[in-house]
Short mmCIF file of C-alpha atoms and ligand atoms in Angstrom, two decimals:
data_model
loop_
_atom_site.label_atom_id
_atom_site.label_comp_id
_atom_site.label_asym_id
_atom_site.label_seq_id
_atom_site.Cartn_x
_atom_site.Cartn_y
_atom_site.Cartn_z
CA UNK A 1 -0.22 -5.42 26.85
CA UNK A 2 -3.45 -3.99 26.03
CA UNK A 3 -4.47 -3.89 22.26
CA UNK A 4 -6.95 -2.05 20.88
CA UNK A 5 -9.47 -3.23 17.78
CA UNK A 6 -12.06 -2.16 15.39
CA UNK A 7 -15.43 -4.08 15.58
CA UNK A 8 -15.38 -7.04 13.23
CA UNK A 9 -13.04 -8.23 10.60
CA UNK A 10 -11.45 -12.13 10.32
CA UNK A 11 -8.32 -13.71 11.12
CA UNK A 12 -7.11 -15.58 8.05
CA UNK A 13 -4.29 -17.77 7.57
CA UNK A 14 -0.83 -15.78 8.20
CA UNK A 15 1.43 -16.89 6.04
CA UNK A 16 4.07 -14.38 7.06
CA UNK A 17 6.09 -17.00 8.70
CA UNK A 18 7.77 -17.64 4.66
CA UNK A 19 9.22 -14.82 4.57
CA UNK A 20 9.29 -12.93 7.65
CA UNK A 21 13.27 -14.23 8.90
CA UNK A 22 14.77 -13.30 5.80
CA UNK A 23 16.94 -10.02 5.87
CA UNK A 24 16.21 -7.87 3.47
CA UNK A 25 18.42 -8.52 0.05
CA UNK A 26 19.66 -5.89 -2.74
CA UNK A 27 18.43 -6.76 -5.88
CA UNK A 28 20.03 -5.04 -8.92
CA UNK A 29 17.75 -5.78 -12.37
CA UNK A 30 19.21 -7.21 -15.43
CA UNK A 31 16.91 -6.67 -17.81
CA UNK A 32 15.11 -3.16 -18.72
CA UNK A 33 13.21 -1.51 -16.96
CA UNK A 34 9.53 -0.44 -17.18
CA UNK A 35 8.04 3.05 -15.57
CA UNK A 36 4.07 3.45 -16.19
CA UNK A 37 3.49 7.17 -16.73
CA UNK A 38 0.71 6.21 -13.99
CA UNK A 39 1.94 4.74 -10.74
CA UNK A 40 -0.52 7.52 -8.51
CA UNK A 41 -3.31 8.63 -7.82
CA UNK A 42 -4.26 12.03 -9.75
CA UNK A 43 -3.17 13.13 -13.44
CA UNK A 44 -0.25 11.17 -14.75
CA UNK A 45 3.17 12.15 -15.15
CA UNK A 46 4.58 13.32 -18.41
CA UNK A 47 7.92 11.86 -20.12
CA UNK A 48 10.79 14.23 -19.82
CA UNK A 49 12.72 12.40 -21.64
CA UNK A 50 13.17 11.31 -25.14
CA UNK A 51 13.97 7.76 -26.63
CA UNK A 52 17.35 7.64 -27.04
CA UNK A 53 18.86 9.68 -24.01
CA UNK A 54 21.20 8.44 -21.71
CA UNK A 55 19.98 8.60 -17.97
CA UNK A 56 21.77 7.98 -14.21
CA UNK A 57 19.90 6.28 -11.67
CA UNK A 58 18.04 8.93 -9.56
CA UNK A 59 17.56 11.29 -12.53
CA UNK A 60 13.76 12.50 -13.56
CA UNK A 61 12.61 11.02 -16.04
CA UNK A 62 8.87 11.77 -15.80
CA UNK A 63 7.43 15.37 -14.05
CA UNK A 64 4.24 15.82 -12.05
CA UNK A 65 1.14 16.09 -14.41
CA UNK A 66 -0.43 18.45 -12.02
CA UNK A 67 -0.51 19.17 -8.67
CA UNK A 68 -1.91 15.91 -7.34
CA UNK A 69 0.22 14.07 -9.29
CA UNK A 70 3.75 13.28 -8.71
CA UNK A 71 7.17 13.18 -11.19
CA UNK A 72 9.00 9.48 -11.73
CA UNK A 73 13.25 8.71 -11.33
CA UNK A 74 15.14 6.63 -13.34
CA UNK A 75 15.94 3.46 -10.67
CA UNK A 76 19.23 2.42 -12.96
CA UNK A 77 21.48 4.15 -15.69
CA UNK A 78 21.21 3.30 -19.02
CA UNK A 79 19.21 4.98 -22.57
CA UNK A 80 15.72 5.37 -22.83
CA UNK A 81 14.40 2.67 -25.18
CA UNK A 82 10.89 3.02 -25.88
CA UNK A 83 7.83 5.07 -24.53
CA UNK A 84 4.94 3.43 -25.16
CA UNK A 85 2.04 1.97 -23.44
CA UNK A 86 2.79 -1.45 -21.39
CA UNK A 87 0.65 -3.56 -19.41
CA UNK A 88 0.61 -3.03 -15.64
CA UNK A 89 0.13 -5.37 -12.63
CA UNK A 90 -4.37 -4.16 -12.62
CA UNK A 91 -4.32 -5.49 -16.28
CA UNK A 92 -4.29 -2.13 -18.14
CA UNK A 93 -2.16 -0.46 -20.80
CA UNK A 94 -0.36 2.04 -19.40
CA UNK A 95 2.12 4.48 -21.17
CA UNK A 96 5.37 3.89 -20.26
CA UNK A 97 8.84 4.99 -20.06
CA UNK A 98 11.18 1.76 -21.23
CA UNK A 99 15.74 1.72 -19.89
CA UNK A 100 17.64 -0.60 -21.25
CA UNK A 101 19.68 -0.91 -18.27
CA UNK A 102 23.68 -0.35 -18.88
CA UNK A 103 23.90 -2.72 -15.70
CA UNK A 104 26.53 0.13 -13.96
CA UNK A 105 23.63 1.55 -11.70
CA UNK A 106 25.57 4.84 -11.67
CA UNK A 107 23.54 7.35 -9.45
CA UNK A 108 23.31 10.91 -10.40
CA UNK A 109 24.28 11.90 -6.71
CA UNK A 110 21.96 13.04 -4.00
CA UNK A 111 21.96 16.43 -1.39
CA UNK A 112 21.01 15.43 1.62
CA UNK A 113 19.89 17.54 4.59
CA UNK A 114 22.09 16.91 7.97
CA UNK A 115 19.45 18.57 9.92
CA UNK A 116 16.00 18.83 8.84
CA UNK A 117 14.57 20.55 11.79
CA UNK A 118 16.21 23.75 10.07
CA UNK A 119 13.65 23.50 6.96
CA UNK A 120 10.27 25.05 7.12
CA UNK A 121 7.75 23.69 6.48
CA UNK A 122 7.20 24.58 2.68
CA UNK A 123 11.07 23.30 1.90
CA UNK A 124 9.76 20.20 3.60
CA UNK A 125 6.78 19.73 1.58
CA UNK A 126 8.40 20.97 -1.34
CA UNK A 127 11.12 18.32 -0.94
CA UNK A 128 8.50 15.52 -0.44
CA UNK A 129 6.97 16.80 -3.36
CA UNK A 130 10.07 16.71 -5.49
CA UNK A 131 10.61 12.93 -4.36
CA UNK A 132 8.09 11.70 -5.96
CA UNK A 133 6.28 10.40 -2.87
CA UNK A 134 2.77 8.70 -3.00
CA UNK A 135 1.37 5.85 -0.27
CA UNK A 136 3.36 3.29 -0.90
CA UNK A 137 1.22 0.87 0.88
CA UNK A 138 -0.93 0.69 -2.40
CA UNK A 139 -3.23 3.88 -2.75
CA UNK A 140 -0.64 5.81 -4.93
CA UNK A 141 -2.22 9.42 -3.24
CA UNK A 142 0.86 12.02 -3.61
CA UNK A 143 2.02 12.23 -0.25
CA UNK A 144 2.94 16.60 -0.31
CA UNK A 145 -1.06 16.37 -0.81
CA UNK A 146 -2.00 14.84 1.62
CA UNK A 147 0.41 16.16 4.26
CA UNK A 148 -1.26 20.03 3.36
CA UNK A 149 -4.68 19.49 5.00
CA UNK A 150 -6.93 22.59 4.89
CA UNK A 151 -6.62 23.08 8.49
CA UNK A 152 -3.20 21.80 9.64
CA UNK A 153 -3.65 23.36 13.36
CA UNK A 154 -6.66 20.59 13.55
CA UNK A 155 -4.24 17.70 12.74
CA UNK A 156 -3.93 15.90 16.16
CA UNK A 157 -2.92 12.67 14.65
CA UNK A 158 -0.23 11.23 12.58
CA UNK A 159 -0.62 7.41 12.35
CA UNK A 160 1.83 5.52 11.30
CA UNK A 161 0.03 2.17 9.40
CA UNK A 162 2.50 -0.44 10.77
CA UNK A 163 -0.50 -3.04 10.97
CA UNK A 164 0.75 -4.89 7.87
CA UNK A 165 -2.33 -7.11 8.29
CA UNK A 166 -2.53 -8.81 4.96
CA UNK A 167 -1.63 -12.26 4.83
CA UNK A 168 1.70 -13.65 3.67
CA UNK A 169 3.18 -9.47 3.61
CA UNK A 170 6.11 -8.73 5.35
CA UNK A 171 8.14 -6.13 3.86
CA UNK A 172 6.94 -3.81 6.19
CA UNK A 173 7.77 -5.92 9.02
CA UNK A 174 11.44 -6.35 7.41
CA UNK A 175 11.77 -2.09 7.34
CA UNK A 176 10.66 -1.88 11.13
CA UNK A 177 13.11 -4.83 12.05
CA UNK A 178 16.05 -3.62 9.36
CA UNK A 179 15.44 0.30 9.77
CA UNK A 180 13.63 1.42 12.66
CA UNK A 181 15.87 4.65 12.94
CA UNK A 182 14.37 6.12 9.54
CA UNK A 183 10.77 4.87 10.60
CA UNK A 184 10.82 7.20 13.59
CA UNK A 185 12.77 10.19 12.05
CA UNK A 186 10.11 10.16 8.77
CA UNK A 187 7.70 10.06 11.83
CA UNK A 188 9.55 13.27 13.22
CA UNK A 189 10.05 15.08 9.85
CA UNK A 190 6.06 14.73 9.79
CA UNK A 191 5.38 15.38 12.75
CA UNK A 192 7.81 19.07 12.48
CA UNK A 193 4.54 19.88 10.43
CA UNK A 194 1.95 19.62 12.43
CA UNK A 195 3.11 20.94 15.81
CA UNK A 196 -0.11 19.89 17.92
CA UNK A 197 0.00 16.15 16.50
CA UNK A 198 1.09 12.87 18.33
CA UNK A 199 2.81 10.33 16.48
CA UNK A 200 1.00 7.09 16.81
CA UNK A 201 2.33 3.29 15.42
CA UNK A 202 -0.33 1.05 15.08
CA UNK A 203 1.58 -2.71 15.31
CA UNK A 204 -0.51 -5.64 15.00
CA UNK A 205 0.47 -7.90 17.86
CA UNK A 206 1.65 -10.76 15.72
CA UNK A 207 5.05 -8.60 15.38
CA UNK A 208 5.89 -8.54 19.13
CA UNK A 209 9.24 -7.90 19.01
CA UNK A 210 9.00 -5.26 16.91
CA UNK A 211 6.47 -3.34 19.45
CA UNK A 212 8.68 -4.08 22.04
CA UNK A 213 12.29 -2.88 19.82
CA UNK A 214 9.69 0.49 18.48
CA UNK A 215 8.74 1.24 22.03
CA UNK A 216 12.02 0.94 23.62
CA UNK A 217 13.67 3.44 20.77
CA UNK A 218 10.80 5.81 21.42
CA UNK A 219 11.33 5.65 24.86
CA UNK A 220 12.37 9.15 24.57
CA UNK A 221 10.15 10.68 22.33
CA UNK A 222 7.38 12.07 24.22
CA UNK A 223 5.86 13.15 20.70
CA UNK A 224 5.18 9.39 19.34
CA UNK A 225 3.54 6.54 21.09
CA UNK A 226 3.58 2.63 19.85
CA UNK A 227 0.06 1.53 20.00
CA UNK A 228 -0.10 -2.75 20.46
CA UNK A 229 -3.12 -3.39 18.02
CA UNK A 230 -4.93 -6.94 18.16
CA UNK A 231 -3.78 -8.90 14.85
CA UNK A 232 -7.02 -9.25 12.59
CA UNK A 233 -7.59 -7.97 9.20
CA UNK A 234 -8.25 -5.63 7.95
CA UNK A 235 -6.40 -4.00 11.08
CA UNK A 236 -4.58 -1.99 8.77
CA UNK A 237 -7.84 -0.45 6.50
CA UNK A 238 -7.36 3.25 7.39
CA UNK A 239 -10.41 3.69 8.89
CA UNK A 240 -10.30 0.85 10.92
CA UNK A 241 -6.42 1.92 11.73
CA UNK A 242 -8.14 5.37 12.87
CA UNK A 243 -10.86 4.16 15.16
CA UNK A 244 -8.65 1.25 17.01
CA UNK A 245 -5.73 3.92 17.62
CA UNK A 246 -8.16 7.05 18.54
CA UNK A 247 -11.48 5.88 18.57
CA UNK A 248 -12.57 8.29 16.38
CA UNK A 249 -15.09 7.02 13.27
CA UNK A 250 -14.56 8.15 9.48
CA UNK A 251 -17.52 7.77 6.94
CA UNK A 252 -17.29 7.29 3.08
CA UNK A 253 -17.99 11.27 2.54
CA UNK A 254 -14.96 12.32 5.05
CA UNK A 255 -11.00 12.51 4.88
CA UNK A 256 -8.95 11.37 7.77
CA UNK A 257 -8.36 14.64 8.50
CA UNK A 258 -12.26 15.92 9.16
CA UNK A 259 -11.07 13.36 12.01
CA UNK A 260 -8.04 15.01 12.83
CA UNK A 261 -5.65 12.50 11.41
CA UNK A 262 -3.72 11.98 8.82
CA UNK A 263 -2.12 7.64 8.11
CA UNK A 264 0.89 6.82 6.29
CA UNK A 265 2.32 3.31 5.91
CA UNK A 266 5.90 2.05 6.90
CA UNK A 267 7.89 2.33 3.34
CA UNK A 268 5.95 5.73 2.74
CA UNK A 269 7.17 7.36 5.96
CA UNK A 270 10.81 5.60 5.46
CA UNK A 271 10.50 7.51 1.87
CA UNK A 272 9.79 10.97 3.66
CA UNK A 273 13.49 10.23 5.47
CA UNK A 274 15.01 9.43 2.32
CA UNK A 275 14.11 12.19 0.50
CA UNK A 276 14.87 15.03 3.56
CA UNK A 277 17.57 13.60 4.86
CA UNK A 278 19.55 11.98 1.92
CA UNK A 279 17.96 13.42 -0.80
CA UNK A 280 16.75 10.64 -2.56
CA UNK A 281 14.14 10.17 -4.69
CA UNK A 282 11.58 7.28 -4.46
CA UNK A 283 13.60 4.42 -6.65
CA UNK A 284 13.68 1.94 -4.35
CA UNK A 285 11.26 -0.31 -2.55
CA UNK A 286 11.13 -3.11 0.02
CA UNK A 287 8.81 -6.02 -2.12
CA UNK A 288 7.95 -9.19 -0.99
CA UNK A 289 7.99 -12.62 -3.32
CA UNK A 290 6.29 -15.47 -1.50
CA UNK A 291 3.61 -17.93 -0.73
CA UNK A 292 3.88 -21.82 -0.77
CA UNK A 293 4.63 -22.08 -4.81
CA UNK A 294 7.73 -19.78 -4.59
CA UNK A 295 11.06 -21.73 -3.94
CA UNK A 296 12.83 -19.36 -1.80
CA UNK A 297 10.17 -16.91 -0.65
CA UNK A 298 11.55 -13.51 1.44
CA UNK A 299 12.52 -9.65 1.12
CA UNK A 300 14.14 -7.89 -1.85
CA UNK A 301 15.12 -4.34 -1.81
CA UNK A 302 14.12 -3.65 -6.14
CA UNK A 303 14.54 -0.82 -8.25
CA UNK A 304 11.38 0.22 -9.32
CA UNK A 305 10.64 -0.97 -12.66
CA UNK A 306 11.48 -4.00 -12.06
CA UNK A 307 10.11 -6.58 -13.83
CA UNK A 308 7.95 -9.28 -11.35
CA UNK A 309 9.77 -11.90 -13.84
CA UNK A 310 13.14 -10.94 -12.46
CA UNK A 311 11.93 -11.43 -8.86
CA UNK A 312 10.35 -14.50 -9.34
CA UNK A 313 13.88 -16.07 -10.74
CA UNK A 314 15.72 -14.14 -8.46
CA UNK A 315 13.61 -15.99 -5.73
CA UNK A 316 14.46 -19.16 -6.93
CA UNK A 317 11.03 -19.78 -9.13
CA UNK A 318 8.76 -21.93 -8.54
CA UNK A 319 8.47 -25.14 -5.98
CA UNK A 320 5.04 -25.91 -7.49
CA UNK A 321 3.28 -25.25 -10.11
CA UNK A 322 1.04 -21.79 -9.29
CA UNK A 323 -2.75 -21.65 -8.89
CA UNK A 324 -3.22 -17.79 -8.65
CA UNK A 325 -0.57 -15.15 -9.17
CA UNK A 326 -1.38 -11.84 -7.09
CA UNK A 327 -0.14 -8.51 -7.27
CA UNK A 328 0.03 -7.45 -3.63
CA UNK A 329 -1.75 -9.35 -0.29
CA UNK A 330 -4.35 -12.45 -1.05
CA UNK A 331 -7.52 -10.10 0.50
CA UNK A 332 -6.82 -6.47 -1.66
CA UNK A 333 -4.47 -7.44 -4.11
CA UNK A 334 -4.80 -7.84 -8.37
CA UNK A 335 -5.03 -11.53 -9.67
CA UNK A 336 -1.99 -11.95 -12.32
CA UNK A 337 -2.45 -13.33 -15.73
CA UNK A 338 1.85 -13.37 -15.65
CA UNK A 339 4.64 -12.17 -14.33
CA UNK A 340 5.46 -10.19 -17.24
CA UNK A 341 4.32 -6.47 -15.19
CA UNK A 342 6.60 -4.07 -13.93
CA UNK A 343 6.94 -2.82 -10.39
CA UNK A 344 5.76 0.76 -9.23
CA UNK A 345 6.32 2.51 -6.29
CA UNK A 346 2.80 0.92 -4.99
CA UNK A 347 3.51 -2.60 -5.46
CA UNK A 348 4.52 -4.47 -2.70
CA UNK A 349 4.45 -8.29 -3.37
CA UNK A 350 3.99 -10.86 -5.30
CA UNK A 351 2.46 -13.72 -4.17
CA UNK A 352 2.32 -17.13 -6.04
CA UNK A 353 0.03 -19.71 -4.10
CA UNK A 354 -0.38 -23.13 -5.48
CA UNK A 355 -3.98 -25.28 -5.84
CA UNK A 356 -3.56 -26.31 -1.77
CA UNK A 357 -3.86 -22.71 -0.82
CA UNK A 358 -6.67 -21.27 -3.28
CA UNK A 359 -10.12 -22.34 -2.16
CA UNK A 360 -11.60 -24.50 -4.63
CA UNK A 361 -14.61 -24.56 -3.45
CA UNK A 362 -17.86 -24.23 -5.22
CA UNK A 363 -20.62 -21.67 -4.41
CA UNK A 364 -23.57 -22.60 -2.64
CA UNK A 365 -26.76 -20.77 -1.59
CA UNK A 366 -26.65 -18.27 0.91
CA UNK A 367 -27.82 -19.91 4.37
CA UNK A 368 -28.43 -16.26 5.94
CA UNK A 369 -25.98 -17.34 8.62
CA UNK A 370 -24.79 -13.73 9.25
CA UNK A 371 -21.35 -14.45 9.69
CA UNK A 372 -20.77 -11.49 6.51
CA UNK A 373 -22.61 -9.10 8.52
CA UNK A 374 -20.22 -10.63 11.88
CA UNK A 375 -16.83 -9.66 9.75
CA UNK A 376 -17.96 -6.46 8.11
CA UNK A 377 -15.67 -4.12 9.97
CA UNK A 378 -18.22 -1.00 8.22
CA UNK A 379 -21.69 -2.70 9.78
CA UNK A 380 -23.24 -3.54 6.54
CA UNK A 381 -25.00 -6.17 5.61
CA UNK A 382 -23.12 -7.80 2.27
CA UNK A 383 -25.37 -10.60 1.81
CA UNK A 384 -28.28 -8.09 0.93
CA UNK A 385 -25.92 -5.57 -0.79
CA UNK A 386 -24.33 -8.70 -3.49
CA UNK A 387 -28.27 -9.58 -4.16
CA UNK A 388 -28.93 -5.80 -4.56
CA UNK A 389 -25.75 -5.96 -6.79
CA UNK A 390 -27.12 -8.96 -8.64
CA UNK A 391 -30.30 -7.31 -8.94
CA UNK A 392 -28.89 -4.03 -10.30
CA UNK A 393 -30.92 -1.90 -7.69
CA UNK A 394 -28.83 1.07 -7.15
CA UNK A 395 -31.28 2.53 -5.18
CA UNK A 396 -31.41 0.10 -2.47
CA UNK A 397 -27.82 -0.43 -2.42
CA UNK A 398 -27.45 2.95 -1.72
CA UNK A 399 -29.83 3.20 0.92
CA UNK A 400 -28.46 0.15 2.73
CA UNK A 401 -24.60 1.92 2.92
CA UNK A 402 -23.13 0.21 -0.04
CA UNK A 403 -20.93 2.99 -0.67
CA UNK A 404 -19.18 2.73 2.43
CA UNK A 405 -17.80 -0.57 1.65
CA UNK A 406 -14.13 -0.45 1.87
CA UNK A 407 -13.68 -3.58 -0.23
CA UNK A 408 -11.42 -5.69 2.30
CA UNK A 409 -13.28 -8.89 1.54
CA UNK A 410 -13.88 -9.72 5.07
CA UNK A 411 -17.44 -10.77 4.44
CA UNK A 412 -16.40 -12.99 1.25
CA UNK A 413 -13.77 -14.72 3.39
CA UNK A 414 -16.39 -15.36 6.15
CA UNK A 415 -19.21 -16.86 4.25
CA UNK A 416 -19.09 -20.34 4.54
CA UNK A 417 -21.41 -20.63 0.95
CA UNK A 418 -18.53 -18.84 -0.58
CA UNK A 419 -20.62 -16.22 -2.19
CA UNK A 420 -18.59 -13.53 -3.77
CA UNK A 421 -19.61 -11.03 -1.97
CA UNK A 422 -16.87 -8.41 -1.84
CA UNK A 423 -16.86 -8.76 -5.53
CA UNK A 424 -20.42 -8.22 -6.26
CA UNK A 425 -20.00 -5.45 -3.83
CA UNK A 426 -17.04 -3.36 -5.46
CA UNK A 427 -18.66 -3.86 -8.58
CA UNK A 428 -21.85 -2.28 -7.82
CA UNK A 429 -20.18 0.40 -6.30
CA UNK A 430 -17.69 1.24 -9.32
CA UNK A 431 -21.12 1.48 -11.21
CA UNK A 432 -22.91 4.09 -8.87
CA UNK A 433 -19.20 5.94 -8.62
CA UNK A 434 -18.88 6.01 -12.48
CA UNK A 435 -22.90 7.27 -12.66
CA UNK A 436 -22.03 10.28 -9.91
CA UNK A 437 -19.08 10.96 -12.09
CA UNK A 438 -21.09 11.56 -15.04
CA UNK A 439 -23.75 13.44 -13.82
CA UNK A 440 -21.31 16.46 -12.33
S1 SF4 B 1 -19.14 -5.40 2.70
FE1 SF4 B 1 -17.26 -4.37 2.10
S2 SF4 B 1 -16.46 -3.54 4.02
FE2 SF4 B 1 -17.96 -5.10 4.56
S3 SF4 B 1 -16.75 -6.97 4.78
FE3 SF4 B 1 -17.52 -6.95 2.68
S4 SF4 B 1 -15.87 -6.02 1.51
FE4 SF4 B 1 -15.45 -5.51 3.68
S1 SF4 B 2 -22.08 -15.33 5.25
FE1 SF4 B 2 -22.72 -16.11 3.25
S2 SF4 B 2 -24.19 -17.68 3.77
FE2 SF4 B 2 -23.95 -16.46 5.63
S3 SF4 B 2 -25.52 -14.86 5.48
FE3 SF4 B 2 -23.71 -14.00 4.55
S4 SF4 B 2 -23.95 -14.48 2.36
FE4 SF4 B 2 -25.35 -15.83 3.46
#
C-alpha cells in the first residue's frame, strides 16, 4: 500500500485505542438543552421562537442570519425556556436558545428524497442549505457556501477528510466503520455537483480496515478513489489533506478551490445524506468522551445541545481525577474550565486526561535545535516567529510567513524546551488579523 504525506508534522501519542472498539451508542439527554445562536462561521442565527412555545425535535428553532450563516433545529421536544446568552465550550457568552426537554423526543417528521440524482443542483444546495449544514469537523463554514465555488466547472476535487489525525478522536472512525453506505452516497450527492470532480478519501493508515472495507465498497465507483495516507498529524489540516491527496499547494491568501478542490470531513458529508435523502436536519452528531481520566471512554450518538455534563456521567465519570478538560482533540482543541458547555454541531469530543498524560514540564531556553522548523508542515520557522511574537514585531513576523501558520501545534509538540510556540504564534497572528480588520 502506498501512502502519500505532506512534508513535516509529528506523530504523537494515539490514544484512539480507548475508544475506537466501542459501537456507537444513542444517547437521549435528560436535562435541557442549550443551542448558541452561534455554532458557524458567518452572521449568527436569529431565534424563531419565543420563550414559552412548545417545539418537536427537528423543528427550526433558529433561521440563517444571512447567507453565510446557517438556521438551528430543535434536537428534542419540549418548551422553549429561556433565550439568553450562555457560555460555550471557547469560553464566551453566547446567546442562546434554552428546551426544557419533555423527555418524549417526538420528531416533527422528515421528507426524504428516494432518489436524489433527480434534484438539480439548486434543490440540492437549497436542501443542504435548509439543513443547517456547516463543517462539522470544527470550522463551522456553512456547507451550501462552500459547495457554490465561483467556478464550479474548475472543481476537480472533492476530498473527503477521513484522516481523523488528532489524538484520542474516533468518532469519525466509528461513522466509516458503523455507516460507510451514507459516507459514499454524501460523497455521490456532492459529487452530482460538480460533474468533472473525483471523489477522493484521504484515510490515515492507522485505520486499515477501514481503507480496506471503503475500497472494497467503492470498488464500483469509478468516480471516488480511497487514498491510504501515512498516519501523522496534522494529516488531516486541509491543506496538508490537499497536497498529500493531489499534490497541489494552498497558501494563506487562497481557497481550496483556487486549487481545484473543495474538503469535507466524515460527519459533514454523512450530514449532506441525511438531509437529501431522509430529510433531516443536522440534530444529531457522533461525539467522542475519552482519554485516561474517563471511566468508560467510547462513541455516543447526542442531540445537539447536549450538555458535556450529561456525557461525562453518561460515560461513567471519572476514573481519576482530571488534569485538563478539552473541547475537541489534545493538538486544536479549547481547554475546559467545566463541563458545564453545551454541544454544537462542531464539537466533537471531550477529552478528560489526568496529570500522567499532560506534560508537566517546565520551559527551558530554546537550544535552536530545529526540530520546530523539522515538524512545521507550512516551512516556517516558529522559534523566530514566538520571539518575533514576544517581541511584538509585526513587521518581521510578517515577513517571515507568520500568517500562514495553520496553528496545528506541531512545532510546540516538537520542541524539546517546551516553548509555547504555537501559542505565541496564534496570538501574534489574531493581532495582525484584528489590525487588517480595522484598517478596511
Ligand atoms: S508554526 Fe504554525 S503551522 Fe508551523 S508547526 Fe507551529 S503551529 Fe503548526
Ligand atoms: S524546537 Fe524548541 S528548542 Fe528547538 S529550535 Fe525550536 S524553539 Fe528552539
Amino acid at each position: 500500500m502506498s501512502l502519500k504525506t505532506f512534508k513535516g508534522g509529528v506523530h504523537p501519542y494515539e490514544g484512539k485505542e480507548l475508544s475506537k472498539m466501542k459501537p456507537i451508542k444513542e444517547l437521549k439527554p435528560q436535562g435541557d438543552l442549550v443551542f448558541p445562536l452561534s455554532q458557524h462561521i458567518g452572521a449568527p442565527a436569529t431565534a424563531c421562537v419565543n420563550v414559552g412555545d412548545t417545539v418537536l425535535r427537528g423543528q427550526k428553532i433558529a433561521e440563517a442570519g444571512g447567507f453565510v450563516s446557517a438556521p438551528i433545529y430543535s434536537s428534542v421536544s419540549g418548551t422553549v425556556k429561556a433565550i439568553e446568552p450562555r457560555r460555550v465550550a471557547t469560553g464566551d457568552m453566547v446567546n442562546s436558545i434554552i428546551i426544557e426537554n419533555d423527555g418524549a423526543f417526538i420528531e416533527k417528521g422528515f421528507e426524504g428524497c428516494s432518489d436524489y440524482t433527480k434534484l438539480s443542483n439548486e434543490d440540492i444546495i437549497k436542501k443542504i442549505q435548509e439543513a443547517g449544514i456547516v463543517g462539522m469537523g470544527g470550522a463551522g463554514f456553512p456547507t451550501h457556501v462552500k459547495l457554490s465555488p465561483n467556478n464550479p466547472e474548475n472543481i476537480e476535487f472533492i476530498i473527503a477528510n477521513c484522516a481523523e489525525c488528532e489524538p484520542y478522536l474516533t468518532s469519525d472512525y466509528r461513522s466509516m466503520v458503523e455507516e460507510p453506505d451514507k459516507l459514499i452516497t454524501g460523497m455521490k450527492i456532492i459529487l452530482q455537483l460538480f460533474p468533472k470532480a473525483k471523489g477522493l478519501l484521504g484515510i490515515e493508515d492507522n485505520k486499515s480496515d477501514v481503507i480496506e472495507s471503503l475500497t472494497a465498497l467503492c470498488a464500483d465507483e469509478p468516480r471516488i478513489e480511497v487514498v491510504p495516507l501515512l498516519t501523522k498529524y496534522p494529516q488531516g489540516g486541509e491543506r496538508q489533506l490537499i497536497n498529500a491527496c493531489t499534490g497541489r499547494e494552498i497558501n494563506s491568501k487562497m481557497l481550496p478551490a483556487d486549487a481545484g478542490c473543495i474538503v469535507d470531513n466524515v460527519a459533514t458529508i454523512i450530514a449532506v445524506y441525511n438531509a437529501i435523502v431522509e430529510g433531516k436536519p443536522v440534530i444529531d452528531r457522533v461525539f467522542t468522551v475519552t482519554g485516561d481520566s474517563i471511566m468508560e471512554p467510547r462513541n455516543f450518538r447526542i442531540c445537539i445541545g447536549t450538555s458535556c455534563k450529561e456525557l461525562l456521567e453518561a460515560a461513567g465519570g471519572y476514573v481519576k481525577e482530571p488534569k485538563k478538560l478539552i473541547s475537541g482533540g489534545p493538538m486544536m482543541g479549547f481547554a475546559l474550565l467545566d463541563v458545564d458547555v453545551p454541544t454544537t454541531k462542531t464539537t466533537g469530543a471531550l477529552l478528560a486526561l489526568s496529570e500522567d498524560e499532560v506534560s508537566m514540564f517546565e520551559t527551558t531556553a530554546c537550544i535552536n535545535c530545529g526540530r520546530c522548523v523539522e515538524a512545521c508542515p507550512e516551512n516556517l520557522i516558529p522559534g523566530r516567529l514566538a520571539k518575533f511574537s514576544e517581541h511584538g514585531d509585526k513587521e518581521k513576523f510578517e515577513k517571515w510567513y507568520g500568517l500562514e501558520c495553520i496553528e496545528c501545534g506541531s512545532c510546540s509538540f516538537a520542541c524539546p524546551a517546551r516553548q509555547p510556540l504555537a501559542q505565541q504564534i496564534k496570538t501574534m497572528k489574531k493581532t495582525i488579523l484584528a489590525d487588517k480588520r480595522k484598517k478596511k
